[in-house]
Amino acid sequence: MITVYGDKASGNCLKVKYVADLLSIPCEWKDVSVLRGETRLPEFLTLNPAGQVPIIQLADGRTLSQSNAIMRYLAEDSALIPGDSWQRAKMDEWLCWEQYSHEPAIAVTRFHVVYQGRALEARDESLVTKGEAALDRMETHLTGANWFAGDAISLADIALFAYTQFAPEAGFDLSSRQSIKRWLTVTSSALRENL
Ligand SMILES: N[C@@H](CCC(=O)N[C@@H](CS)C(=O)NCC(=O)O)C(=O)O
């Protein structure tokens, strides 16, 4: 049995839950609260010296961190990873982009606003600019495509869904972004069904 250490307030951790649920992979979930500083406790640091969730631990004790690496491990040989090598590379392109250009802006701004109580007017301007640009890029892509890679839901959609669904909490307005809104609805219902 795989153990997931995670905090369900974290989109990065939700990615792991979504993939495990979709693929019916039995996992034991252990809550680790970021807000209570539990990722920095010595016993957790022995599992992940980076002091971050999510991580998974296999029955033999091996551990794996980084949400997108964990999703890739859990989804190996499943329909969530395109069979075609080009589409698979496009999925990886979006996964890398999510970690560099989307999550650091939208997830961090959400953390400031929702969990640290920062006023919307006091948001970090450079993160807001970066987050708006990320959402614009997604909107442009989704105006010409249903999914991020290939013609079905993939890990790229799950990774981007994780924090885009919460973008309004961080003050990012999705109301004029019709393609993102459509994709959020379709992805959300896909996540409720098992593959
Ligand atoms: N790139 C990492 C980011 C992980 C990350 O930032 N985790 C946050 C929660 S979303 C965390 O554990 N923060 C606790 C801390 O830094 O002490 C991933 O995708 O898993």
Short mmCIF file of C-alpha atoms and ligand atoms in Angstrom, two decimals:
data_model
loop_
_atom_site.label_atom_id
_atom_site.label_comp_id
_atom_site.label_asym_id
_atom_site.label_seq_id
_atom_site.Cartn_x
_atom_site.Cartn_y
_atom_site.Cartn_z
CA MET A 1 0.00 0.00 0.00
CA ILE A 2 1.24 3.48 -0.88
CA THR A 3 1.15 6.16 1.82
CA VAL A 4 0.50 9.74 0.74
CA TYR A 5 1.63 12.53 3.04
CA GLY A 6 -0.34 15.60 2.12
CA ASP A 7 -2.44 18.61 3.03
CA LYS A 8 -5.80 18.77 1.24
CA ALA A 9 -5.65 22.58 1.21
CA SER A 10 -2.72 22.27 -1.19
CA GLY A 11 -3.35 21.95 -4.92
CA ASN A 12 -0.05 20.11 -5.30
CA CYS A 13 -1.32 17.47 -2.87
CA LEU A 14 -4.74 17.35 -4.53
CA LYS A 15 -3.03 16.38 -7.80
CA VAL A 16 -1.88 13.16 -6.13
CA LYS A 17 -5.32 12.48 -4.70
CA TYR A 18 -7.01 13.10 -8.06
CA VAL A 19 -4.73 10.64 -9.89
CA ALA A 20 -4.96 7.95 -7.20
CA ASP A 21 -8.76 8.26 -7.12
CA LEU A 22 -9.12 8.28 -10.92
CA LEU A 23 -7.00 5.17 -11.28
CA SER A 24 -8.42 3.46 -8.16
CA ILE A 25 -4.97 3.09 -6.63
CA PRO A 26 -5.32 2.19 -2.95
CA CYS A 27 -3.48 4.75 -0.83
CA GLU A 28 -3.39 5.58 2.82
CA TRP A 29 -3.58 9.37 3.27
CA LYS A 30 -1.69 10.95 6.18
CA ASP A 31 -2.48 14.58 6.87
CA VAL A 32 0.51 16.89 7.26
CA SER A 33 -0.54 20.47 7.97
CA VAL A 34 1.51 23.13 6.20
CA LEU A 35 -0.05 25.90 8.29
CA ARG A 36 0.84 24.17 11.53
CA GLY A 37 4.43 23.76 10.32
CA GLU A 38 4.26 19.97 10.31
CA THR A 39 6.35 19.77 7.11
CA ARG A 40 9.27 21.18 9.10
CA LEU A 41 9.13 18.70 11.99
CA PRO A 42 12.20 16.44 12.29
CA GLU A 43 10.20 13.24 11.66
CA PHE A 44 8.81 14.66 8.42
CA LEU A 45 12.22 16.00 7.32
CA THR A 46 13.57 12.46 7.48
CA LEU A 47 11.00 11.56 4.81
CA ASN A 48 11.52 14.70 2.71
CA PRO A 49 14.49 16.91 3.58
CA ALA A 50 12.93 19.62 1.38
CA GLY A 51 10.18 19.96 4.01
CA GLN A 52 7.34 19.92 1.51
CA VAL A 53 4.21 17.93 0.78
CA PRO A 54 3.12 15.98 -1.16
CA ILE A 55 5.26 12.92 -0.87
CA ILE A 56 4.47 9.25 -1.27
CA GLN A 57 6.10 6.36 0.53
CA LEU A 58 6.07 2.85 -0.89
CA ALA A 59 5.64 -0.25 1.29
CA ASP A 60 9.40 -0.85 1.09
CA GLY A 61 10.12 2.60 2.54
CA ARG A 62 11.18 4.44 -0.62
CA THR A 63 9.91 8.01 -0.84
CA LEU A 64 9.12 10.29 -3.78
CA SER A 65 8.43 14.02 -3.69
CA GLN A 66 7.35 16.61 -6.29
CA SER A 67 3.68 16.45 -7.22
CA ASN A 68 4.24 16.04 -10.95
CA ALA A 69 6.81 13.26 -10.47
CA ILE A 70 4.39 11.48 -8.13
CA MET A 71 1.54 11.79 -10.63
CA ARG A 72 3.80 10.38 -13.34
CA TYR A 73 4.75 7.40 -11.14
CA LEU A 74 1.14 6.64 -10.18
CA ALA A 75 -0.15 7.05 -13.74
CA GLU A 76 2.53 4.95 -15.47
CA ASP A 77 0.92 2.93 -18.30
CA SER A 78 -2.49 4.53 -17.77
CA ALA A 79 -4.66 6.56 -20.12
CA LEU A 80 -3.63 9.72 -18.23
CA ILE A 81 -0.30 9.64 -20.09
CA PRO A 82 -0.65 9.81 -23.88
CA GLY A 83 0.64 6.78 -25.76
CA ASP A 84 1.92 8.92 -28.60
CA SER A 85 5.46 10.19 -27.93
CA TRP A 86 4.79 13.69 -29.29
CA GLN A 87 1.64 14.13 -27.21
CA ARG A 88 3.49 12.76 -24.19
CA ALA A 89 6.23 15.34 -24.70
CA LYS A 90 3.58 18.08 -25.02
CA MET A 91 2.14 16.89 -21.70
CA ASP A 92 5.60 17.23 -20.14
CA GLU A 93 5.95 20.68 -21.67
CA TRP A 94 2.81 21.80 -19.84
CA LEU A 95 3.86 20.07 -16.61
CA CYS A 96 7.16 21.97 -16.61
CA TRP A 97 5.38 25.21 -17.47
CA GLU A 98 2.90 24.66 -14.65
CA GLN A 99 5.71 24.41 -12.12
CA TYR A 100 7.63 27.42 -13.41
CA SER A 101 5.04 29.87 -14.69
CA HIS A 102 1.67 29.00 -13.15
CA GLU A 103 1.96 27.46 -9.68
CA PRO A 104 4.58 29.92 -8.32
CA ALA A 105 2.27 32.83 -9.18
CA ILE A 106 -1.25 31.55 -8.58
CA ALA A 107 -0.64 29.13 -5.70
CA VAL A 108 1.63 31.55 -3.87
CA THR A 109 -0.81 34.46 -4.29
CA ARG A 110 -3.62 32.22 -3.04
CA PHE A 111 -1.50 31.30 -0.03
CA HIS A 112 -0.90 34.98 0.77
CA VAL A 113 -4.57 35.91 0.44
CA VAL A 114 -6.41 32.87 1.79
CA TYR A 115 -4.02 31.54 4.41
CA GLN A 116 -2.08 34.63 5.45
CA GLY A 117 -5.02 37.03 5.23
CA ARG A 118 -3.39 39.50 2.86
CA ALA A 119 -5.81 42.01 1.29
CA LEU A 120 -6.33 41.70 -2.48
CA GLU A 121 -4.98 45.24 -2.89
CA ALA A 122 -1.76 44.19 -1.15
CA ARG A 123 -1.05 41.25 -3.45
CA ASP A 124 2.47 41.00 -4.87
CA GLU A 125 2.19 42.84 -8.18
CA SER A 126 4.81 40.80 -9.98
CA LEU A 127 3.06 37.56 -9.01
CA VAL A 128 -0.29 38.98 -10.13
CA THR A 129 1.18 39.95 -13.51
CA LYS A 130 2.73 36.52 -13.88
CA GLY A 131 -0.52 34.77 -12.85
CA GLU A 132 -2.62 36.83 -15.27
CA ALA A 133 -0.18 36.01 -18.08
CA ALA A 134 -0.38 32.30 -17.22
CA LEU A 135 -4.18 32.38 -17.32
CA ASP A 136 -4.09 34.25 -20.64
CA ARG A 137 -1.80 31.57 -22.07
CA MET A 138 -4.17 28.84 -20.90
CA GLU A 139 -7.18 30.68 -22.33
CA THR A 140 -5.46 31.01 -25.72
CA HIS A 141 -4.56 27.32 -25.78
CA LEU A 142 -8.02 26.17 -24.69
CA THR A 143 -9.75 28.33 -27.26
CA GLY A 144 -8.36 25.97 -29.88
CA ALA A 145 -8.29 22.69 -27.95
CA ASN A 146 -10.33 20.73 -25.41
CA TRP A 147 -7.31 19.46 -23.47
CA PHE A 148 -3.70 20.46 -22.90
CA ALA A 149 -2.08 17.44 -24.55
CA GLY A 150 -3.69 15.12 -27.05
CA ASP A 151 -7.41 14.53 -27.29
CA ALA A 152 -8.21 13.36 -23.77
CA ILE A 153 -7.59 14.35 -20.19
CA SER A 154 -3.93 13.88 -19.19
CA LEU A 155 -1.67 14.72 -16.27
CA ALA A 156 -1.22 18.18 -17.80
CA ASP A 157 -4.92 18.93 -17.26
CA ILE A 158 -4.84 17.57 -13.71
CA ALA A 159 -1.75 19.60 -12.79
CA LEU A 160 -3.20 22.81 -14.21
CA PHE A 161 -6.66 22.17 -12.77
CA ALA A 162 -5.25 21.89 -9.24
CA TYR A 163 -4.65 25.60 -8.75
CA THR A 164 -6.65 27.14 -11.62
CA GLN A 165 -9.82 26.03 -9.83
CA PHE A 166 -8.78 28.23 -6.88
CA ALA A 167 -7.55 31.21 -8.92
CA PRO A 168 -10.63 33.35 -8.06
CA GLU A 169 -9.83 32.94 -4.33
CA ALA A 170 -6.54 34.69 -5.09
CA GLY A 171 -8.31 37.52 -6.92
CA PHE A 172 -7.76 36.24 -10.47
CA ASP A 173 -10.91 36.84 -12.49
CA LEU A 174 -12.00 33.93 -14.66
CA SER A 175 -15.35 35.41 -15.69
CA SER A 176 -14.13 36.65 -19.08
CA ARG A 177 -12.07 33.50 -19.70
CA GLN A 178 -14.78 31.34 -21.23
CA SER A 179 -12.50 28.57 -22.47
CA ILE A 180 -10.88 28.07 -19.06
CA LYS A 181 -14.33 28.01 -17.44
CA ARG A 182 -15.55 25.34 -19.90
CA TRP A 183 -12.38 23.27 -19.37
CA LEU A 184 -12.68 23.56 -15.55
CA THR A 185 -16.24 22.21 -15.72
CA VAL A 186 -15.33 19.31 -17.99
CA THR A 187 -12.17 18.45 -16.03
CA SER A 188 -14.00 18.64 -12.73
CA SER A 189 -16.61 16.15 -13.92
CA ALA A 190 -13.92 13.87 -15.41
CA LEU A 191 -12.21 13.81 -12.01
CA ARG A 192 -15.37 12.50 -10.41
CA GLU A 193 -15.40 9.42 -12.64
CA ASN A 194 -12.99 6.50 -12.41
CA LEU A 195 -11.10 5.64 -15.59
N1 LIG B 1 7.23 21.68 -6.52
C1 LIG B 1 6.66 21.04 -5.37
C2 LIG B 1 6.09 22.11 -4.48
C3 LIG B 1 5.63 21.54 -3.15
C4 LIG B 1 5.19 22.65 -2.21
O1 LIG B 1 5.38 23.86 -2.46
N2 LIG B 1 4.54 22.23 -1.13
C5 LIG B 1 4.04 23.17 -0.16
C6 LIG B 1 2.54 23.00 -0.04
S1 LIG B 1 1.74 23.37 -1.59
C7 LIG B 1 4.65 22.86 1.18
O2 LIG B 1 4.75 21.71 1.56
N3 LIG B 1 5.06 23.89 1.92
C8 LIG B 1 5.53 23.70 3.25
C9 LIG B 1 6.81 24.34 3.53
O3 LIG B 1 7.46 24.85 2.60
O4 LIG B 1 7.18 24.33 4.71
C10 LIG B 1 5.58 20.04 -5.80
O5 LIG B 1 5.03 20.22 -6.90
O6 LIG B 1 5.31 19.08 -5.08
#
